Amino acid sequence: MRFKKSSFKIIFLCCLLTIVGCNSSANKANSINDLYAITNFYVATDLHYISHSLHDNREAFQAFIKSGDSKMLNYSEELLDAWMQQVINARPKAVILSGDLTNNGEKVSHEELAKKLGIIKNSGIEVYVIPGNHDILNPWARSFKEEEQLKTDYISPQQFEVIYADLGYNQAVDRDQDSLSYLAKLSDNLWVLMLDTSIYDRNLDVGYPVTEGELSQSTLAWIGEQGALAKKAGTQVFAVMHHNLIDHSELSSLGFTINNNEQVIAQLKAAGINLVLSGHSHIQDIRSQDQMIDVATSAFVVYPHQFGDLHYMDSSAVLEYTTKKIDVESWGRSAKPNNVDLTKFTEYSTDFFRQNSYDKVYKSLSSQNYSDEERDKMARVMTELNLHYFAGTVNEMDKNFIYSDGIKLWNTAKPQFLKTYVLSMLKDTKENNRTSIQLSSAK
Ligand code: FE
Ligand code: MN
């Protein structure tokens, strides 16, 4: 008994030394690796997830999709499942979702989405979410049955925090008292401010989800505090928000760009932040203004169904952003081999977007004095341009496109919104799918 006890002590001591020893050599290795350390994470936005249990894909749901903005809601679950497989295979350190997580804030969709994201989290990949304008206190929450839309439960901000507790809120290093904003650490050297820019308090009174976004004075003050903490820690910070920080269109930016954007830009800069990752506009578009960069990733649920893949290099404080497409086809071949929409998804999704876009334009031109052939030409060029505009690839289009009959017809059309829209899309010659950002730090 005595012998056993003392030998146990010796074994315990040896173990302790080994652990301490291992630890110190591991630390040394880490400090060398730190010089070359790369943090890889994904960002996706506007999933507009709707649970299959809330629709039967019949008349009411089909009509809802048709009247919408090309969201592929009928396959929202499949898109997520395909992406999850991609995420789990690629093993980024974290995934960030910047709002409009659900179609119209249905409680069932939120709960189901959180459960699925929990699978990513349980595989050892952190998940950080913030809400968008569709997610909280949304009086438009609906289920769809045959020819009817039926009211379904929405959620409160308190419920949001509970549903997504393990997907950001429990991992937060600091929380804003005035919103669902929080600070998270992606690594020792890279922090992220997840900013809740949506305004949901008025939704139930006005009867719709308020589109515009803002940050309160108290949240702005909290951002300042986080900047001071980052400066003290000598770490880099960037921000994520649903609304855009900078105008992404020469047309109307009302409701897209955050209301008090000049104030927000000034406060972010003071906090040492020069990068924002946003969504909301559903288009892929990178813009900068006053040394501030806003990377708007296109909507997950809209063609071309992509997300941002980011690599941060500690040694240079450079963050590389590239878009990647959701690989629905690989997933579809094993999970739903008999569904050609999924096994030939690129074709299906392009047709889906084209049809939606074409039908809307063709119809809107019906009241004007054009022949069917002219309307067809105008709708075709608009659709092609729109397809590239959403993908952020107008710069890759054949330059002769501007001399096509359809564009000529738009050029001579009477003043109208669609004409301005078509001509403004043509001007987008930027690179929108990749960028390299040198992160600044607090002064
Ligand atoms: Fe959205
Ligand atoms: Mn939105």
CSV table of C-alpha atoms and ligand atoms in Angstrom, one decimal:
chain,number,residue,atom,x,y,z
A,1,MET,CA,0.0,0.0,0.0
A,2,ARG,CA,2.8,2.4,1.1
A,3,PHE,CA,4.9,1.4,-1.9
A,4,LYS,CA,2.0,1.9,-4.2
A,5,LYS,CA,1.3,5.3,-2.8
A,6,SER,CA,4.9,6.6,-3.1
A,7,SER,CA,5.3,5.2,-6.6
A,8,PHE,CA,2.1,7.0,-7.5
A,9,LYS,CA,3.6,10.2,-6.2
A,10,ILE,CA,6.7,9.6,-8.4
A,11,ILE,CA,4.7,8.9,-11.4
A,12,PHE,CA,2.6,12.0,-10.7
A,13,LEU,CA,5.7,14.1,-10.4
A,14,CYS,CA,7.2,12.7,-13.6
A,15,CYS,CA,3.9,13.5,-15.4
A,16,LEU,CA,3.9,17.0,-14.1
A,17,LEU,CA,7.5,17.6,-15.2
A,18,THR,CA,6.7,16.1,-18.6
A,19,ILE,CA,3.7,18.4,-19.0
A,20,VAL,CA,5.6,21.5,-17.9
A,21,GLY,CA,8.5,20.4,-20.2
A,22,CYS,CA,6.3,19.8,-23.2
A,23,ASN,CA,4.5,23.0,-22.6
A,24,SER,CA,7.7,25.2,-22.6
A,25,SER,CA,9.0,23.5,-25.8
A,26,ALA,CA,5.5,23.9,-27.4
A,27,ASN,CA,5.6,27.6,-26.5
A,28,LYS,CA,9.0,28.0,-28.2
A,29,ALA,CA,7.7,26.3,-31.3
A,30,ASN,CA,4.6,28.5,-31.2
A,31,SER,CA,6.6,31.7,-31.1
A,32,ILE,CA,8.6,30.6,-34.2
A,33,ASN,CA,5.4,29.5,-36.0
A,34,ASP,CA,3.8,32.8,-35.0
A,35,LEU,CA,6.0,34.7,-37.4
A,36,TYR,CA,4.5,32.7,-40.3
A,37,ALA,CA,1.1,32.2,-38.7
A,38,ILE,CA,-1.9,32.4,-41.0
A,39,THR,CA,-5.4,32.5,-39.7
A,40,ASN,CA,-8.0,31.2,-42.2
A,41,PHE,CA,-11.6,32.0,-41.8
A,42,TYR,CA,-14.8,32.2,-44.0
A,43,VAL,CA,-17.4,34.9,-44.2
A,44,ALA,CA,-20.9,34.3,-45.6
A,45,THR,CA,-24.0,36.6,-45.5
A,46,ASP,CA,-27.7,36.7,-46.3
A,47,LEU,CA,-28.4,33.0,-46.1
A,48,HIS,CA,-32.1,33.8,-45.7
A,49,TYR,CA,-32.5,30.2,-44.4
A,50,ILE,CA,-36.1,28.9,-44.4
A,51,SER,CA,-36.9,25.6,-42.8
A,52,HIS,CA,-38.4,23.0,-45.2
A,53,SER,CA,-41.0,22.4,-42.5
A,54,LEU,CA,-42.3,26.0,-43.2
A,55,HIS,CA,-43.2,25.4,-46.8
A,56,ASP,CA,-44.4,22.7,-49.2
A,57,ASN,CA,-42.9,24.3,-52.3
A,58,ARG,CA,-46.4,24.7,-53.7
A,59,GLU,CA,-48.3,27.7,-55.1
A,60,ALA,CA,-47.9,30.2,-52.3
A,61,PHE,CA,-44.2,29.5,-51.8
A,62,GLN,CA,-43.5,29.5,-55.6
A,63,ALA,CA,-45.4,32.9,-55.9
A,64,PHE,CA,-43.4,34.3,-53.0
A,65,ILE,CA,-40.1,33.3,-54.6
A,66,LYS,CA,-41.2,34.7,-58.0
A,67,SER,CA,-42.1,38.1,-56.5
A,68,GLY,CA,-38.8,38.3,-54.7
A,69,ASP,CA,-35.2,39.2,-55.6
A,70,SER,CA,-33.9,35.9,-57.0
A,71,LYS,CA,-33.4,34.2,-53.6
A,72,MET,CA,-33.2,30.4,-54.2
A,73,LEU,CA,-35.3,29.7,-51.1
A,74,ASN,CA,-36.6,26.4,-52.4
A,75,TYR,CA,-33.0,25.0,-51.9
A,76,SER,CA,-32.0,27.0,-48.9
A,77,GLU,CA,-31.4,23.9,-46.7
A,78,GLU,CA,-29.5,22.1,-49.4
A,79,LEU,CA,-27.2,25.1,-50.0
A,80,LEU,CA,-26.4,25.1,-46.3
A,81,ASP,CA,-25.8,21.4,-46.1
A,82,ALA,CA,-23.5,21.5,-49.1
A,83,TRP,CA,-21.6,24.5,-47.6
A,84,MET,CA,-21.3,22.8,-44.2
A,85,GLN,CA,-19.6,19.8,-45.8
A,86,GLN,CA,-17.2,22.1,-47.6
A,87,VAL,CA,-16.5,24.0,-44.3
A,88,ILE,CA,-15.9,20.8,-42.3
A,89,ASN,CA,-13.6,19.4,-45.0
A,90,ALA,CA,-11.6,22.7,-45.4
A,91,ARG,CA,-11.4,23.3,-41.7
A,92,PRO,CA,-11.0,27.1,-41.5
A,93,LYS,CA,-10.5,28.4,-37.9
A,94,ALA,CA,-13.8,30.1,-37.9
A,95,VAL,CA,-16.9,31.0,-40.0
A,96,ILE,CA,-18.6,34.4,-39.7
A,97,LEU,CA,-22.2,35.0,-40.8
A,98,SER,CA,-23.1,38.7,-41.2
A,99,GLY,CA,-26.8,38.7,-40.9
A,100,ASP,CA,-30.1,38.0,-42.7
A,101,LEU,CA,-29.6,34.5,-41.4
A,102,THR,CA,-33.2,33.7,-42.1
A,103,ASN,CA,-35.8,34.4,-44.7
A,104,ASN,CA,-38.1,36.6,-42.5
A,105,GLY,CA,-37.0,35.8,-39.0
A,106,GLU,CA,-39.1,32.7,-38.5
A,107,LYS,CA,-38.3,31.1,-35.1
A,108,VAL,CA,-38.3,27.6,-36.6
A,109,SER,CA,-35.8,28.6,-39.2
A,110,HIS,CA,-33.5,30.2,-36.6
A,111,GLU,CA,-33.6,27.1,-34.4
A,112,GLU,CA,-32.9,24.8,-37.2
A,113,LEU,CA,-30.1,26.9,-38.6
A,114,ALA,CA,-28.5,27.2,-35.1
A,115,LYS,CA,-28.7,23.4,-34.8
A,116,LYS,CA,-26.9,22.9,-38.2
A,117,LEU,CA,-24.3,25.5,-37.4
A,118,GLY,CA,-23.8,23.7,-34.1
A,119,ILE,CA,-22.4,20.8,-36.2
A,120,ILE,CA,-19.7,23.1,-37.6
A,121,LYS,CA,-19.0,24.3,-34.0
A,122,ASN,CA,-18.8,20.8,-32.7
A,123,SER,CA,-16.3,19.9,-35.3
A,124,GLY,CA,-13.9,22.4,-33.8
A,125,ILE,CA,-14.6,25.4,-36.0
A,126,GLU,CA,-15.8,28.6,-34.3
A,127,VAL,CA,-19.0,30.2,-35.6
A,128,TYR,CA,-19.8,33.9,-35.1
A,129,VAL,CA,-23.2,35.3,-36.1
A,130,ILE,CA,-24.9,38.7,-35.9
A,131,PRO,CA,-28.5,39.5,-37.0
A,132,GLY,CA,-29.6,41.3,-40.1
A,133,ASN,CA,-32.7,43.4,-40.8
A,134,HIS,CA,-34.8,40.3,-41.5
A,135,ASP,CA,-33.9,38.3,-38.4
A,136,ILE,CA,-35.5,39.9,-35.3
A,137,LEU,CA,-39.1,40.9,-34.4
A,138,ASN,CA,-40.1,40.4,-38.0
A,139,PRO,CA,-43.8,40.7,-38.5
A,140,TRP,CA,-43.4,39.1,-42.0
A,141,ALA,CA,-42.5,35.7,-40.6
A,142,ARG,CA,-44.6,33.2,-42.6
A,143,SER,CA,-45.1,29.6,-43.4
A,144,PHE,CA,-46.5,28.5,-46.8
A,145,LYS,CA,-49.1,25.9,-47.3
A,146,GLU,CA,-50.6,25.2,-50.7
A,147,GLU,CA,-52.1,28.6,-51.8
A,148,GLU,CA,-51.8,30.2,-48.4
A,149,GLN,CA,-49.3,32.2,-46.4
A,150,LEU,CA,-49.7,31.7,-42.7
A,151,LYS,CA,-48.3,33.7,-39.8
A,152,THR,CA,-45.6,32.0,-37.8
A,153,ASP,CA,-43.6,32.9,-34.7
A,154,TYR,CA,-40.8,35.4,-35.0
A,155,ILE,CA,-38.1,36.0,-32.3
A,156,SER,CA,-37.1,38.7,-29.9
A,157,PRO,CA,-33.5,40.0,-29.5
A,158,GLN,CA,-33.3,38.1,-26.2
A,159,GLN,CA,-34.3,34.9,-28.0
A,160,PHE,CA,-31.7,35.5,-30.7
A,161,GLU,CA,-29.0,35.6,-28.0
A,162,VAL,CA,-30.2,32.3,-26.5
A,163,ILE,CA,-30.6,30.5,-29.8
A,164,TYR,CA,-27.1,31.5,-31.0
A,165,ALA,CA,-25.5,31.3,-27.5
A,166,ASP,CA,-22.7,29.0,-28.6
A,167,LEU,CA,-22.4,30.7,-32.0
A,168,GLY,CA,-20.9,33.9,-30.8
A,169,TYR,CA,-22.4,35.2,-27.6
A,170,ASN,CA,-20.8,32.7,-25.2
A,171,GLN,CA,-17.4,33.2,-27.0
A,172,ALA,CA,-17.6,37.0,-26.8
A,173,VAL,CA,-14.7,38.7,-25.0
A,174,ASP,CA,-16.9,41.8,-24.5
A,175,ARG,CA,-20.5,42.6,-25.1
A,176,ASP,CA,-22.2,45.9,-26.0
A,177,GLN,CA,-25.0,46.7,-23.5
A,178,ASP,CA,-27.1,48.5,-26.1
A,179,SER,CA,-27.2,46.0,-29.0
A,180,LEU,CA,-26.3,42.4,-30.0
A,181,SER,CA,-22.8,43.6,-30.9
A,182,TYR,CA,-19.8,41.8,-29.4
A,183,LEU,CA,-16.0,41.4,-29.7
A,184,ALA,CA,-14.5,38.0,-30.5
A,185,LYS,CA,-10.9,36.9,-30.8
A,186,LEU,CA,-10.2,35.0,-34.0
A,187,SER,CA,-6.6,34.6,-32.8
A,188,ASP,CA,-4.2,36.4,-30.4
A,189,ASN,CA,-3.4,38.9,-33.1
A,190,LEU,CA,-6.7,39.3,-34.8
A,191,TRP,CA,-9.9,40.4,-33.2
A,192,VAL,CA,-13.3,41.0,-34.8
A,193,LEU,CA,-16.0,43.4,-33.8
A,194,MET,CA,-19.3,41.9,-34.7
A,195,LEU,CA,-21.6,44.9,-35.0
A,196,ASP,CA,-25.4,44.7,-34.8
A,197,THR,CA,-26.5,47.5,-37.1
A,198,SER,CA,-30.2,46.5,-37.5
A,199,ILE,CA,-33.1,48.5,-36.2
A,200,TYR,CA,-35.8,46.1,-35.0
A,201,ASP,CA,-37.5,48.0,-32.1
A,202,ARG,CA,-40.0,49.7,-34.5
A,203,ASN,CA,-40.8,46.6,-36.6
A,204,LEU,CA,-44.0,45.5,-34.8
A,205,ASP,CA,-45.4,49.1,-34.8
A,206,VAL,CA,-44.8,49.8,-38.5
A,207,GLY,CA,-45.7,46.2,-39.6
A,208,TYR,CA,-42.6,45.4,-41.6
A,209,PRO,CA,-38.9,44.8,-41.0
A,210,VAL,CA,-37.1,48.2,-41.1
A,211,THR,CA,-34.5,48.0,-43.9
A,212,GLU,CA,-32.1,50.7,-42.8
A,213,GLY,CA,-29.4,50.3,-40.2
A,214,GLU,CA,-27.6,52.4,-37.7
A,215,LEU,CA,-25.3,52.3,-34.6
A,216,SER,CA,-26.3,54.2,-31.5
A,217,GLN,CA,-24.1,56.7,-29.7
A,218,SER,CA,-23.6,54.2,-26.9
A,219,THR,CA,-22.5,51.4,-29.3
A,220,LEU,CA,-20.1,53.9,-30.9
A,221,ALA,CA,-18.7,54.7,-27.5
A,222,TRP,CA,-18.3,50.9,-26.9
A,223,ILE,CA,-16.5,50.5,-30.2
A,224,GLY,CA,-14.0,53.2,-28.9
A,225,GLU,CA,-13.4,51.2,-25.8
A,226,GLN,CA,-12.7,48.0,-27.8
A,227,GLY,CA,-10.3,50.0,-30.0
A,228,ALA,CA,-8.4,51.1,-26.8
A,229,LEU,CA,-8.2,47.5,-25.6
A,230,ALA,CA,-6.9,46.3,-28.9
A,231,LYS,CA,-4.3,49.1,-28.9
A,232,LYS,CA,-3.2,48.0,-25.4
A,233,ALA,CA,-2.9,44.4,-26.5
A,234,GLY,CA,-1.1,45.4,-29.7
A,235,THR,CA,-3.6,43.5,-31.9
A,236,GLN,CA,-5.4,44.1,-35.2
A,237,VAL,CA,-9.2,44.5,-35.3
A,238,PHE,CA,-11.7,44.5,-38.2
A,239,ALA,CA,-15.4,44.9,-38.1
A,240,VAL,CA,-18.3,42.8,-39.5
A,241,MET,CA,-21.8,44.3,-40.0
A,242,HIS,CA,-24.9,43.5,-42.0
A,243,HIS,CA,-25.4,47.0,-43.5
A,244,ASN,CA,-22.9,48.6,-45.8
A,245,LEU,CA,-20.5,51.2,-44.4
A,246,ILE,CA,-19.8,52.7,-47.8
A,247,ASP,CA,-22.2,53.3,-50.8
A,248,HIS,CA,-22.0,50.3,-53.1
A,249,SER,CA,-24.1,51.9,-55.8
A,250,GLU,CA,-24.4,55.2,-57.6
A,251,LEU,CA,-28.2,54.8,-57.6
A,252,SER,CA,-29.9,54.7,-54.2
A,253,SER,CA,-27.9,53.7,-51.2
A,254,LEU,CA,-30.8,54.6,-49.0
A,255,GLY,CA,-31.4,51.7,-46.6
A,256,PHE,CA,-28.3,49.9,-47.7
A,257,THR,CA,-25.5,52.1,-46.4
A,258,ILE,CA,-25.7,52.6,-42.6
A,259,ASN,CA,-27.5,55.9,-41.8
A,260,ASN,CA,-24.8,57.6,-39.8
A,261,ASN,CA,-22.0,56.3,-42.0
A,262,GLU,CA,-19.7,59.3,-41.7
A,263,GLN,CA,-19.8,59.1,-37.9
A,264,VAL,CA,-19.3,55.4,-38.0
A,265,ILE,CA,-16.3,55.6,-40.3
A,266,ALA,CA,-14.7,58.2,-38.1
A,267,GLN,CA,-15.2,56.1,-35.0
A,268,LEU,CA,-14.0,52.9,-36.6
A,269,LYS,CA,-10.9,54.7,-37.8
A,270,ALA,CA,-10.2,56.1,-34.4
A,271,ALA,CA,-10.5,52.6,-33.1
A,272,GLY,CA,-7.8,51.5,-35.5
A,273,ILE,CA,-10.1,49.8,-37.9
A,274,ASN,CA,-9.9,50.1,-41.7
A,275,LEU,CA,-11.9,47.1,-42.8
A,276,VAL,CA,-15.5,46.2,-42.7
A,277,LEU,CA,-17.0,43.0,-44.0
A,278,SER,CA,-20.7,43.6,-44.9
A,279,GLY,CA,-23.7,42.1,-46.8
A,280,HIS,CA,-27.3,43.2,-47.2
A,281,SER,CA,-27.0,44.6,-50.8
A,282,HIS,CA,-26.8,41.0,-52.1
A,283,ILE,CA,-24.2,42.0,-54.6
A,284,GLN,CA,-20.5,41.2,-54.6
A,285,ASP,CA,-18.8,44.6,-54.4
A,286,ILE,CA,-15.6,46.0,-52.9
A,287,ARG,CA,-15.2,49.8,-52.3
A,288,SER,CA,-13.0,52.1,-50.4
A,289,GLN,CA,-13.4,55.7,-49.1
A,290,ASP,CA,-11.0,57.7,-47.0
A,291,GLN,CA,-8.7,54.7,-46.4
A,292,MET,CA,-11.7,52.6,-45.2
A,293,ILE,CA,-12.5,49.4,-47.1
A,294,ASP,CA,-16.0,47.8,-47.2
A,295,VAL,CA,-16.1,44.3,-48.7
A,296,ALA,CA,-19.7,43.5,-49.4
A,297,THR,CA,-20.0,39.7,-50.0
A,298,SER,CA,-22.9,38.6,-52.2
A,299,ALA,CA,-25.9,36.8,-50.8
A,300,PHE,CA,-25.3,33.1,-50.0
A,301,VAL,CA,-28.9,32.3,-51.2
A,302,VAL,CA,-28.5,34.2,-54.5
A,303,TYR,CA,-26.5,33.4,-57.7
A,304,PRO,CA,-23.6,32.8,-57.8
A,305,HIS,CA,-23.9,31.4,-54.2
A,306,GLN,CA,-20.5,32.3,-52.9
A,307,PHE,CA,-18.7,33.3,-49.7
A,308,GLY,CA,-15.5,34.9,-48.7
A,309,ASP,CA,-12.3,32.9,-47.9
A,310,LEU,CA,-9.9,35.0,-45.8
A,311,HIS,CA,-6.3,34.5,-44.8
A,312,TYR,CA,-4.6,36.7,-42.3
A,313,MET,CA,-0.8,36.8,-42.0
A,314,ASP,CA,0.4,37.8,-38.5
A,315,SER,CA,3.9,38.9,-39.8
A,316,SER,CA,2.6,41.4,-42.3
A,317,ALA,CA,-0.9,42.2,-40.9
A,318,VAL,CA,-2.2,41.6,-44.4
A,319,LEU,CA,-5.7,40.1,-44.9
A,320,GLU,CA,-6.3,38.4,-48.2
A,321,TYR,CA,-9.9,38.0,-49.4
A,322,THR,CA,-11.1,35.8,-52.2
A,323,THR,CA,-14.6,34.5,-53.0
A,324,LYS,CA,-15.3,30.8,-53.4
A,325,LYS,CA,-18.5,29.2,-54.6
A,326,ILE,CA,-20.6,26.8,-52.6
A,327,ASP,CA,-19.9,23.3,-54.0
A,328,VAL,CA,-23.5,22.1,-54.3
A,329,GLU,CA,-22.6,19.7,-57.1
A,330,SER,CA,-20.2,17.5,-55.2
A,331,TRP,CA,-22.5,17.4,-52.2
A,332,GLY,CA,-25.5,16.7,-54.4
A,333,ARG,CA,-23.9,13.8,-56.2
A,334,SER,CA,-23.5,11.9,-52.9
A,335,ALA,CA,-26.5,13.3,-50.9
A,336,LYS,CA,-29.2,13.7,-53.6
A,337,PRO,CA,-27.9,11.8,-56.7
A,338,ASN,CA,-31.3,11.8,-58.3
A,339,ASN,CA,-31.9,15.5,-58.1
A,340,VAL,CA,-30.5,17.1,-61.3
A,341,ASP,CA,-31.0,20.6,-60.0
A,342,LEU,CA,-28.4,19.8,-57.4
A,343,THR,CA,-26.0,17.6,-59.4
A,344,LYS,CA,-26.0,20.2,-62.2
A,345,PHE,CA,-26.3,23.1,-59.9
A,346,THR,CA,-24.2,25.7,-61.8
A,347,GLU,CA,-26.6,25.3,-64.8
A,348,TYR,CA,-29.7,25.3,-62.6
A,349,SER,CA,-28.7,28.3,-60.5
A,350,THR,CA,-27.7,30.4,-63.6
A,351,ASP,CA,-31.0,29.6,-65.3
A,352,PHE,CA,-32.9,30.3,-62.1
A,353,PHE,CA,-31.4,33.8,-61.8
A,354,ARG,CA,-31.7,34.5,-65.5
A,355,GLN,CA,-35.3,33.5,-65.7
A,356,ASN,CA,-36.2,35.6,-62.6
A,357,SER,CA,-34.4,38.7,-63.9
A,358,TYR,CA,-35.6,38.3,-67.5
A,359,ASP,CA,-39.3,37.9,-66.6
A,360,LYS,CA,-39.2,41.0,-64.4
A,361,VAL,CA,-37.6,43.3,-67.1
A,362,TYR,CA,-39.7,41.9,-69.9
A,363,LYS,CA,-42.9,42.5,-68.0
A,364,SER,CA,-41.8,46.0,-66.9
A,365,LEU,CA,-41.3,47.0,-70.5
A,366,SER,CA,-44.8,45.9,-71.5
A,367,SER,CA,-46.3,49.3,-71.0
A,368,GLN,CA,-43.8,51.0,-73.4
A,369,ASN,CA,-43.7,51.2,-77.1
A,370,TYR,CA,-41.4,48.3,-78.0
A,371,SER,CA,-41.8,45.4,-80.3
A,372,ASP,CA,-41.6,41.9,-78.7
A,373,GLU,CA,-38.2,41.5,-80.3
A,374,GLU,CA,-36.9,44.8,-78.9
A,375,ARG,CA,-38.2,43.9,-75.4
A,376,ASP,CA,-36.5,40.5,-75.7
A,377,LYS,CA,-33.2,42.1,-76.6
A,378,MET,CA,-33.4,44.7,-73.8
A,379,ALA,CA,-34.4,42.0,-71.2
A,380,ARG,CA,-31.6,39.7,-72.4
A,381,VAL,CA,-28.8,42.3,-72.0
A,382,MET,CA,-30.2,43.5,-68.7
A,383,THR,CA,-30.2,39.9,-67.5
A,384,GLU,CA,-26.7,39.2,-68.6
A,385,LEU,CA,-25.4,42.4,-67.0
A,386,ASN,CA,-27.4,41.7,-63.8
A,387,LEU,CA,-25.9,38.2,-63.6
A,388,HIS,CA,-22.4,39.6,-63.7
A,389,TYR,CA,-23.3,42.5,-61.4
A,390,PHE,CA,-24.4,40.2,-58.7
A,391,ALA,CA,-21.3,38.1,-59.1
A,392,GLY,CA,-19.1,41.1,-59.1
A,393,THR,CA,-17.7,40.2,-62.5
A,394,VAL,CA,-18.9,43.0,-64.8
A,395,ASN,CA,-15.1,43.7,-65.3
A,396,GLU,CA,-14.7,40.2,-66.9
A,397,MET,CA,-17.4,40.7,-69.5
A,398,ASP,CA,-16.7,40.9,-73.2
A,399,LYS,CA,-16.2,44.6,-74.0
A,400,ASN,CA,-18.2,44.4,-77.2
A,401,PHE,CA,-21.2,43.9,-75.1
A,402,ILE,CA,-21.7,47.6,-74.9
A,403,TYR,CA,-22.2,47.7,-78.7
A,404,SER,CA,-25.0,45.2,-78.6
A,405,ASP,CA,-28.5,46.0,-79.9
A,406,GLY,CA,-30.0,45.6,-76.4
A,407,ILE,CA,-27.6,48.2,-74.9
A,408,LYS,CA,-28.3,50.6,-77.8
A,409,LEU,CA,-32.0,50.3,-77.0
A,410,TRP,CA,-31.4,51.0,-73.3
A,411,ASN,CA,-29.2,54.0,-74.3
A,412,THR,CA,-32.0,55.6,-76.2
A,413,ALA,CA,-34.8,54.6,-73.8
A,414,LYS,CA,-36.8,57.3,-72.0
A,415,PRO,CA,-35.6,58.1,-68.5
A,416,GLN,CA,-36.6,55.4,-66.1
A,417,PHE,CA,-35.2,53.5,-63.1
A,418,LEU,CA,-34.2,50.4,-65.1
A,419,LYS,CA,-32.3,52.5,-67.7
A,420,THR,CA,-30.3,54.2,-65.0
A,421,TYR,CA,-29.7,50.8,-63.3
A,422,VAL,CA,-28.5,49.2,-66.6
A,423,LEU,CA,-26.2,52.0,-67.5
A,424,SER,CA,-24.8,52.2,-63.9
A,425,MET,CA,-24.0,48.5,-63.9
A,426,LEU,CA,-21.9,48.9,-67.1
A,427,LYS,CA,-19.6,51.4,-65.3
A,428,ASP,CA,-18.5,48.8,-62.7
A,429,THR,CA,-15.0,47.9,-63.9
A,430,LYS,CA,-13.5,47.1,-60.5
A,431,GLU,CA,-12.2,43.8,-59.2
A,432,ASN,CA,-14.8,42.7,-56.7
A,433,ASN,CA,-13.8,39.1,-55.9
A,434,ARG,CA,-10.4,39.4,-54.4
A,435,THR,CA,-8.4,42.0,-52.5
A,436,SER,CA,-5.5,42.2,-50.2
A,437,ILE,CA,-5.9,44.6,-47.2
A,438,GLN,CA,-3.2,46.0,-45.0
A,439,LEU,CA,-4.9,46.3,-41.7
A,440,SER,CA,-4.2,49.5,-39.8
A,441,SER,CA,-3.9,49.7,-36.0
A,442,ALA,CA,-5.1,52.2,-33.3
A,443,LYS,CA,-3.1,55.4,-33.3
B,1,FE,FE,-30.6,40.1,-47.3
B,2,MN,MN,-30.5,42.7,-45.4
